[in-house]
Structures are given as structure tokens and as C-alpha cells.
Tab-separated table of C-alpha atoms in Angstrom:
chain	number	residue	atom	x	y	z
A	1	MET	CA	19.897	-15.386	-23.028
A	2	HIS	CA	18.024	-12.195	-22.078
A	3	ASP	CA	20.235	-9.934	-24.206
A	4	GLN	CA	17.499	-7.290	-24.271
A	5	PRO	CA	17.404	-4.672	-21.500
A	6	PRO	CA	14.667	-5.302	-18.922
A	7	ILE	CA	11.287	-3.619	-19.206
A	8	GLU	CA	10.715	-1.531	-16.096
A	9	LEU	CA	7.189	-1.195	-14.736
A	10	GLY	CA	7.090	1.461	-12.026
A	11	LEU	CA	4.447	2.142	-9.373
A	12	LEU	CA	4.161	5.604	-7.846
A	13	LEU	CA	3.629	5.628	-4.063
A	14	TYR	CA	1.804	8.920	-3.656
A	15	PRO	CA	0.038	9.809	-0.343
A	16	GLY	CA	-2.916	7.528	0.432
A	17	VAL	CA	-1.954	4.900	-2.152
A	18	GLN	CA	-3.700	1.532	-1.852
A	19	TRP	CA	-1.021	-0.953	-0.857
A	20	ALA	CA	-3.046	-3.981	-1.923
A	21	THR	CA	-2.743	-2.798	-5.537
A	22	VAL	CA	0.980	-2.039	-5.173
A	23	HIS	CA	1.729	-5.487	-3.776
A	24	GLY	CA	-0.749	-7.199	-6.103
A	25	LEU	CA	0.760	-5.722	-9.267
A	26	THR	CA	4.278	-6.408	-7.996
A	27	ASP	CA	3.348	-10.081	-7.560
A	28	LEU	CA	1.495	-10.230	-10.900
A	29	PHE	CA	4.491	-8.847	-12.796
A	30	GLU	CA	6.852	-11.184	-10.936
A	31	ILE	CA	4.722	-14.190	-11.904
A	32	ALA	CA	4.495	-12.989	-15.520
A	33	GLY	CA	8.248	-12.473	-15.716
A	34	ARG	CA	9.287	-15.876	-14.425
A	35	PHE	CA	11.698	-17.670	-16.762
A	36	THR	CA	10.432	-21.177	-17.580
A	37	GLY	CA	13.435	-22.363	-19.535
A	38	THR	CA	11.931	-22.575	-23.020
A	39	ALA	CA	13.683	-21.093	-26.024
A	40	GLU	CA	10.735	-18.748	-26.560
A	41	ASP	CA	10.974	-17.418	-22.994
A	42	ALA	CA	14.743	-16.973	-23.294
A	43	GLU	CA	14.203	-14.499	-26.133
A	44	ARG	CA	11.809	-12.328	-24.160
A	45	PRO	CA	13.010	-9.385	-22.059
A	46	ARG	CA	12.888	-9.574	-18.295
A	47	LEU	CA	10.440	-7.506	-16.275
A	48	ARG	CA	11.810	-5.074	-13.724
A	49	VAL	CA	9.378	-3.817	-11.079
A	50	SER	CA	10.096	-0.599	-9.199
A	51	HIS	CA	8.358	1.544	-6.612
A	52	TRP	CA	8.784	5.313	-6.679
A	53	ARG	CA	8.214	7.750	-3.799
A	54	LEU	CA	8.750	11.449	-3.218
A	55	GLU	CA	10.901	11.637	-0.102
A	56	GLU	CA	10.675	14.643	2.186
A	57	GLY	CA	12.749	17.509	0.847
A	58	ALA	CA	13.434	15.807	-2.500
A	59	ALA	CA	12.774	17.556	-5.796
A	60	ALA	CA	11.412	14.449	-7.559
A	61	PRO	CA	10.354	10.886	-6.765
A	62	SER	CA	13.036	8.198	-6.676
A	63	ARG	CA	13.126	4.395	-6.579
A	64	VAL	CA	12.563	2.931	-3.127
A	65	TYR	CA	12.186	-0.649	-4.378
A	66	ASP	CA	13.783	-2.304	-7.394
A	67	SER	CA	13.418	-5.975	-8.312
A	68	LEU	CA	16.591	-5.720	-10.446
A	69	PRO	CA	18.749	-3.205	-8.566
A	70	ALA	CA	21.800	-3.890	-10.742
A	71	ALA	CA	19.933	-2.902	-13.907
A	72	SER	CA	20.062	0.563	-15.464
A	73	GLY	CA	17.537	2.512	-17.483
A	74	SER	CA	14.209	4.219	-16.875
A	75	PRO	CA	10.607	2.979	-16.598
A	76	SER	CA	8.642	2.015	-19.663
A	77	VAL	CA	5.449	2.560	-17.644
A	78	LEU	CA	4.592	4.507	-14.508
A	79	ILE	CA	1.412	3.328	-12.791
A	80	LEU	CA	-0.664	5.576	-10.517
A	81	PRO	CA	-2.511	3.133	-8.204
A	82	PRO	CA	-5.863	3.720	-6.482
A	83	SER	CA	-6.219	5.527	-3.180
A	84	LEU	CA	-8.224	4.347	-0.181
A	85	ALA	CA	-8.548	7.981	0.886
A	86	GLU	CA	-10.395	10.682	-1.029
A	87	PRO	CA	-9.036	11.390	-4.538
A	88	ILE	CA	-5.858	13.417	-4.375
A	89	THR	CA	-6.338	17.199	-4.191
A	90	ALA	CA	-4.791	19.628	-6.647
A	91	GLU	CA	-2.499	20.863	-3.865
A	92	ALA	CA	-1.283	17.364	-2.971
A	93	ALA	CA	-0.792	16.530	-6.659
A	94	ALA	CA	1.310	19.635	-7.357
A	95	PRO	CA	4.727	18.096	-6.459
A	96	TYR	CA	4.137	15.262	-8.958
A	97	ARG	CA	2.612	17.237	-11.827
A	98	GLU	CA	5.695	18.436	-13.698
A	99	TRP	CA	7.678	15.285	-12.982
A	100	LEU	CA	4.951	13.139	-14.520
A	101	ARG	CA	4.764	15.462	-17.523
A	102	ARG	CA	8.533	15.163	-18.027
A	103	GLN	CA	8.331	11.385	-17.777
A	104	HIS	CA	5.606	11.348	-20.414
A	105	GLN	CA	7.559	13.684	-22.685
A	106	SER	CA	10.544	11.344	-22.467
A	107	GLY	CA	8.421	8.442	-23.725
A	108	VAL	CA	7.225	6.850	-20.491
A	109	ARG	CA	3.685	5.456	-20.708
A	110	LEU	CA	1.473	6.660	-17.822
A	111	ALA	CA	-1.306	4.490	-16.428
A	112	SER	CA	-3.860	5.136	-13.690
A	113	ILE	CA	-6.220	2.938	-11.720
A	114	CYS	CA	-9.450	4.106	-10.077
A	115	ALA	CA	-8.809	7.379	-8.160
A	116	GLY	CA	-5.303	7.473	-9.629
A	117	ALA	CA	-6.995	9.103	-12.639
A	118	PHE	CA	-7.306	12.295	-10.581
A	119	LEU	CA	-3.524	12.521	-10.264
A	120	LEU	CA	-3.069	11.759	-13.955
A	121	ALA	CA	-5.679	14.369	-14.920
A	122	GLU	CA	-3.882	16.987	-12.798
A	123	THR	CA	-1.022	16.842	-15.293
A	124	GLY	CA	-3.339	18.136	-18.046
A	125	LEU	CA	-2.303	15.235	-20.284
A	126	LEU	CA	-5.838	13.796	-20.327
A	127	ASP	CA	-7.423	16.997	-21.643
A	128	GLY	CA	-9.227	16.218	-24.876
A	129	ARG	CA	-8.682	12.492	-24.321
A	130	THR	CA	-11.067	9.729	-23.256
A	131	ALA	CA	-10.471	8.207	-19.825
A	132	THR	CA	-12.167	6.168	-17.125
A	133	THR	CA	-12.208	6.063	-13.336
A	134	HIS	CA	-14.345	4.438	-10.642
A	135	TRP	CA	-18.059	4.899	-11.342
A	136	LEU	CA	-18.527	6.454	-7.873
A	137	TYR	CA	-16.278	9.368	-8.875
A	138	VAL	CA	-17.947	10.307	-12.159
A	139	GLU	CA	-19.680	13.506	-11.051
A	140	ARG	CA	-16.690	14.702	-9.039
A	141	PHE	CA	-14.251	13.952	-11.852
A	142	ASN	CA	-16.384	15.700	-14.482
A	143	ALA	CA	-16.711	18.800	-12.311
A	144	ARG	CA	-12.974	18.967	-11.665
A	145	PHE	CA	-11.704	18.030	-15.135
A	146	PRO	CA	-14.282	19.203	-17.707
A	147	GLY	CA	-11.734	18.922	-20.510
A	148	VAL	CA	-11.522	15.130	-20.172
A	149	ARG	CA	-14.029	12.880	-21.963
A	150	LEU	CA	-14.993	10.462	-19.216
A	151	ASP	CA	-16.412	7.053	-20.143
A	152	ALA	CA	-16.912	5.256	-16.839
A	153	ASP	CA	-18.746	2.362	-18.535
A	154	GLN	CA	-15.330	1.121	-19.620
A	155	LEU	CA	-13.132	-0.757	-17.185
A	156	LEU	CA	-9.973	-0.033	-19.168
A	157	ILE	CA	-9.201	2.534	-21.865
A	158	ASP	CA	-5.875	2.047	-23.613
A	159	GLY	CA	-4.747	5.219	-25.326
A	160	GLU	CA	-1.244	3.824	-25.938
A	161	ASP	CA	0.730	6.552	-24.133
A	162	LEU	CA	-1.997	7.066	-21.504
A	163	VAL	CA	-3.943	4.140	-20.040
A	164	THR	CA	-6.740	4.445	-17.487
A	165	ALA	CA	-8.503	1.675	-15.558
A	166	GLY	CA	-11.750	1.998	-13.609
A	167	GLY	CA	-12.518	0.344	-10.266
A	168	LEU	CA	-10.272	-0.640	-7.374
A	169	MET	CA	-9.737	-4.180	-8.645
A	170	ALA	CA	-9.148	-3.075	-12.231
A	171	TRP	CA	-5.431	-3.368	-11.452
A	172	THR	CA	-5.725	-6.994	-12.562
A	173	ASP	CA	-7.012	-5.899	-15.988
A	174	LEU	CA	-4.306	-3.256	-16.331
A	175	GLY	CA	-1.579	-5.624	-15.185
A	176	LEU	CA	-2.592	-8.300	-17.676
A	177	ARG	CA	-2.894	-5.727	-20.479
A	178	LEU	CA	0.705	-4.620	-19.829
A	179	VAL	CA	1.933	-8.213	-19.715
A	180	ASP	CA	0.195	-8.811	-23.047
A	181	ARG	CA	1.841	-5.721	-24.527
A	182	TYR	CA	5.391	-6.474	-23.405
A	183	LEU	CA	5.522	-10.278	-23.153
A	184	GLY	CA	2.718	-11.407	-25.474
A	185	ALA	CA	-0.709	-12.992	-25.236
A	186	LYS	CA	0.588	-16.453	-24.310
A	187	ARG	CA	2.372	-15.174	-21.214
A	188	MET	CA	-0.613	-12.988	-20.315
A	189	LEU	CA	-3.040	-15.922	-20.481
A	190	GLY	CA	-0.656	-18.082	-18.491
A	191	THR	CA	-0.424	-15.414	-15.793
A	192	ALA	CA	-4.227	-15.125	-15.666
A	193	ARG	CA	-4.541	-18.898	-15.255
A	194	ILE	CA	-2.016	-18.979	-12.412
A	195	LEU	CA	-3.823	-16.150	-10.603
A	196	VAL	CA	-7.272	-17.565	-11.515
A	197	ILE	CA	-8.534	-14.224	-12.831
A	198	ASP	CA	-10.351	-13.255	-16.025
A	199	PRO	CA	-8.294	-11.879	-18.919
A	200	PRO	CA	-9.120	-8.260	-19.893
A	201	GLY	CA	-12.512	-7.739	-21.534
A	202	ARG	CA	-14.880	-6.843	-18.713
A	203	GLN	CA	-16.806	-3.572	-18.593
A	204	GLN	CA	-17.291	-1.439	-15.508
A	205	ARG	CA	-20.990	-0.979	-16.228
A	206	TYR	CA	-21.497	-4.666	-15.314
A	207	TYR	CA	-20.851	-3.594	-11.714
A	208	SER	CA	-21.809	0.070	-11.419
A	209	ALA	CA	-24.995	1.330	-9.820
A	210	PHE	CA	-27.028	4.243	-11.173
A	211	SER	CA	-26.053	7.380	-9.267
A	212	PRO	CA	-28.420	10.227	-10.275
A	213	ARG	CA	-27.703	13.915	-9.807
A	214	LEU	CA	-29.644	15.178	-6.804
A	215	SER	CA	-27.814	18.391	-5.899
A	216	HIS	CA	-28.900	20.463	-8.906
A	217	GLY	CA	-31.208	22.789	-6.914
A	218	ASP	CA	-34.353	22.406	-9.058
A	219	SER	CA	-36.998	21.488	-6.466
A	220	ALA	CA	-39.683	20.611	-9.050
A	221	ILE	CA	-37.394	18.132	-10.800
A	222	LEU	CA	-36.108	16.754	-7.494
A	223	ALA	CA	-39.694	15.997	-6.444
A	224	VAL	CA	-40.210	14.006	-9.653
A	225	GLN	CA	-36.927	12.133	-9.084
A	226	GLU	CA	-38.031	11.188	-5.566
A	227	TRP	CA	-41.416	9.995	-6.848
A	228	LEU	CA	-39.774	7.920	-9.583
A	229	GLN	CA	-37.500	6.300	-7.019
A	230	GLU	CA	-40.356	5.514	-4.623
A	231	SER	CA	-42.654	4.182	-7.355
A	232	GLY	CA	-39.984	2.152	-9.123
A	233	ALA	CA	-40.460	4.284	-12.259
A	234	GLN	CA	-43.550	2.269	-13.164
A	235	ASP	CA	-45.066	5.265	-14.961
A	236	ILE	CA	-42.639	7.378	-16.962
A	237	ALA	CA	-45.182	8.932	-19.330
A	238	LEU	CA	-44.329	12.549	-20.108
A	239	ASP	CA	-47.770	13.880	-19.124
A	240	THR	CA	-47.570	12.141	-15.735
A	241	LEU	CA	-44.105	13.474	-14.947
A	242	ALA	CA	-44.848	17.009	-16.139
A	243	ARG	CA	-48.021	17.095	-14.061
A	244	ARG	CA	-46.151	15.995	-10.938
A	245	ALA	CA	-43.581	18.724	-11.544
A	246	GLY	CA	-46.300	21.323	-12.138
A	247	LEU	CA	-44.746	22.248	-15.475
A	248	GLU	CA	-45.711	22.270	-19.122
A	249	PRO	CA	-44.328	19.162	-20.896
A	250	ARG	CA	-41.794	21.061	-23.008
A	251	THR	CA	-40.578	23.034	-20.000
A	252	PHE	CA	-40.360	19.865	-17.951
A	253	LEU	CA	-38.270	18.086	-20.606
A	254	ARG	CA	-35.844	21.003	-20.825
A	255	ARG	CA	-35.463	21.394	-17.074
A	256	PHE	CA	-35.194	17.663	-16.427
A	257	ARG	CA	-32.342	17.275	-18.903
A	258	GLN	CA	-30.646	20.395	-17.575
A	259	ALA	CA	-30.869	19.151	-13.968
A	260	THR	CA	-30.046	15.474	-14.443
A	261	GLY	CA	-28.016	15.410	-17.642
A	262	MET	CA	-30.366	12.900	-19.284
A	263	THR	CA	-33.883	12.543	-20.656
A	264	ALA	CA	-36.741	11.484	-18.398
A	265	THR	CA	-37.143	8.275	-20.416
A	266	ALA	CA	-33.482	7.318	-20.039
A	267	TYR	CA	-33.640	8.193	-16.338
A	268	GLY	CA	-36.647	5.939	-15.825
A	269	GLN	CA	-34.944	3.131	-17.723
A	270	GLN	CA	-31.914	3.385	-15.464
A	271	LEU	CA	-34.117	3.048	-12.374
A	272	ARG	CA	-36.008	0.096	-13.850
A	273	VAL	CA	-32.814	-1.675	-14.869
A	274	GLY	CA	-31.352	-1.090	-11.413
A	275	ARG	CA	-34.368	-2.798	-9.831
A	276	ALA	CA	-34.144	-5.598	-12.405
A	277	ARG	CA	-30.511	-6.202	-11.471
A	278	GLU	CA	-31.519	-6.618	-7.835
A	279	LEU	CA	-34.215	-9.134	-8.769
A	280	LEU	CA	-31.898	-11.064	-11.081
A	281	GLN	CA	-29.268	-11.325	-8.353
A	282	ALA	CA	-31.535	-12.138	-5.407
A	283	SER	CA	-34.592	-13.998	-6.796
A	284	ARG	CA	-35.479	-17.000	-8.930
A	285	LEU	CA	-38.221	-15.197	-10.812
A	286	PRO	CA	-38.441	-16.013	-14.554
A	287	LEU	CA	-37.193	-13.219	-16.775
A	288	GLU	CA	-40.724	-12.488	-18.022
A	289	ARG	CA	-41.820	-11.898	-14.421
A	290	VAL	CA	-38.771	-9.713	-13.728
A	291	ALA	CA	-39.670	-7.633	-16.774
A	292	TRP	CA	-43.251	-7.241	-15.548
A	293	GLU	CA	-42.159	-6.348	-11.999
A	294	VAL	CA	-40.025	-3.447	-13.238
A	295	GLY	CA	-42.626	-2.031	-15.631
A	296	TYR	CA	-42.178	-3.838	-18.947
A	297	SER	CA	-45.111	-5.786	-20.387
A	298	ASP	CA	-42.967	-6.800	-23.367
A	299	PRO	CA	-40.049	-9.081	-22.312
A	300	GLY	CA	-38.328	-8.397	-25.622
A	301	ALA	CA	-38.289	-4.645	-24.981
A	302	PHE	CA	-36.986	-5.297	-21.451
A	303	ARG	CA	-34.117	-7.447	-22.767
A	304	LYS	CA	-33.185	-4.774	-25.304
A	305	VAL	CA	-33.114	-1.942	-22.743
A	306	PHE	CA	-31.318	-4.049	-20.115
A	307	THR	CA	-28.622	-5.144	-22.554
A	308	ARG	CA	-28.053	-1.595	-23.788
A	309	VAL	CA	-27.704	-0.187	-20.252
A	310	VAL	CA	-25.709	-2.993	-18.609
A	311	GLY	CA	-23.785	-4.475	-21.525
A	312	LEU	CA	-25.010	-8.005	-20.730
A	313	SER	CA	-28.340	-9.658	-21.480
A	314	PRO	CA	-30.572	-10.343	-18.435
A	315	GLY	CA	-29.843	-14.070	-18.744
A	316	ASP	CA	-26.078	-13.534	-18.949
A	317	TYR	CA	-26.234	-11.093	-16.043
A	318	ARG	CA	-28.078	-13.624	-13.872
A	319	ARG	CA	-25.635	-16.395	-14.760
A	320	ARG	CA	-22.706	-14.163	-13.856
A	321	PHE	CA	-24.028	-12.514	-10.704
A	322	GLY	CA	-27.131	-14.408	-9.604
A	323	GLY	CA	-25.696	-17.550	-8.100
A	324	GLY	CA	-27.252	-20.022	-10.514
A	325	SER	CA	-30.876	-18.876	-10.623
A	326	PRO	CA	-32.819	-19.960	-13.714
A	327	GLY	CA	-33.095	-17.585	-16.639
A	328	ARG	CA	-32.817	-17.280	-20.374
């Protein structure tokens, strides 16, 4: 019975760590690791949960909590939880950088949640890799770690040795993914049912709001952005936008993309979809009327754009977030 060594899942308690995630994952792993007495469960390894902290004057973090203190071995995974403070600075991350790199080199899987991606990226291990973090941190993360391919639409990106999860509550998705990996899908689904949470499969773009670049310093483009926001992007014709910017169309297109990182059409679509999300959540308007209100005379075109941007159809979005309003 339980001849295999336990699988250790460690959580790093760096400064500013969000304790709700630490305690939540500790409980999730404890629930997942409970022995139910079946022959199948008896063959599975136990889960060992540990907390790691860098004590004052110490050269490296050490265990400060261990659910199986009599066990030996090292973590299979080290998790970098979110922070309720600002993302960790390069200076604050310095004492952890080489230790985390050594852990990774020895075969330990590293995983981050939300702002924990900043600490993981400080190791340099994410350079050239695809990762995610909270959608609010996209611009800051890209500026600080240009070598990382950030895809904040994804709630969880599993790169095997490096795993990143997006928002604050994405710890549930990460926790279940790890349970699935080490204990199997049956135990993962059972844990999700006990906790009454969705199994992994969500996308962060279901929840994120459009956050345009406004600090680029191009006053002509900024004026157009402000007008688009105020008007609800009802008119996104190139001639209209170029005229408002006082620029030739080709010059406007080049400068708009340079300033905002996207085309004027895509920018307008983001604004329209954002307004549509508000209407779908707060009103009982039919989808055709929602489409018209945000600038689409063709409901089919609206559905196509909305689904591409959000990852859900307007009807599915309303059913999930709109509190039972009618829709198709």
C-alpha cells in the first residue's frame, strides 16, 4: 500500500504572496490526495504539500510547512502563487533567481499563477517560451520581459517543465491540472466535484476587458482613440478616422498601428465587443438589437467578430455571465 514515494507539491512564500491561494491549493491537494480505500487508490502515490520561505540570513528557501514531515525527497513542482501587492521587482526577485534555476535544472517543474509569472520570468527560463499572466499586467509584462511570448487570452499554458496560469483564481485550474497529471483524470474530476469548481478548460479572454495603450505619446492618434471611446466606435471607416487625426490614410494606418499595436479596424472591434459584453450581461435585449446598438447591421457578422474576440458566442456568453437573459 503506497509503496511509491510521495509526490511533493511545493508553494513558494515570497514577499507579498497571496495567502488565499496558498491555503486554497493546500486544501485542494489535501482533498485530492485523500485515500478512499479502493484498490485503485492504494496503488497511487500520496501527495505531499510543502511551503517554502527564504528566512532572514539564509542562502536559500527552506520548508516551513510539510504535510508529510517524515518523508524525504524533493519537490516535483514548485508553485509561485499570485501577489496582492505589485508584481515583484527585479531586486526583490534576485535572492530567488538562481535557486529557482537550480531547482529547474534538477528536474523540478516550475509553475506560476497571475503575478507569480514575473518571478518566474526573472529566472530567464521563460525567454523564447509562451506564457500567460493576469490580463491587467500584459503591457507591464511585455515591457519588462520582451523575450517572452505572452498569450494572456489563455488561462493556463502547460509547457511541461514550465506552467503558467493567468488570473488570481486560476490557482483552481492549475491545481486541478496537477492533480490530473499526478493522480489521473478520475481523481481530478472527483476533486472538482467536491470543491464545486469547473475542470480546466476556461480561457482568460472570457473575463478580460480591453485595455488599450494610451501612453504612446502620439497626440493625433490619442485624439482618435478618445473619439472612438466616446462614440462607441460606431464609425470606424478609414477616411473618417484619418480625417479626425488630420493625417493621410496611409500615414494614419502606420501611426495607429505603431501607437496601439493593432489596426484601427481591430481596435474598433474590441471597443464594440466590450460594449456588447456590457449589454449582454446587464440587459434583456435580443442579440439582433445588441448587434445594432454596437454598430453591426448584420447580426451574423456581429456573432463572428464577438466569438473571435471573446472565445464564446454572444448567446453562450449571455448564458454564462448574463444571469439568464434571453438570447440565441
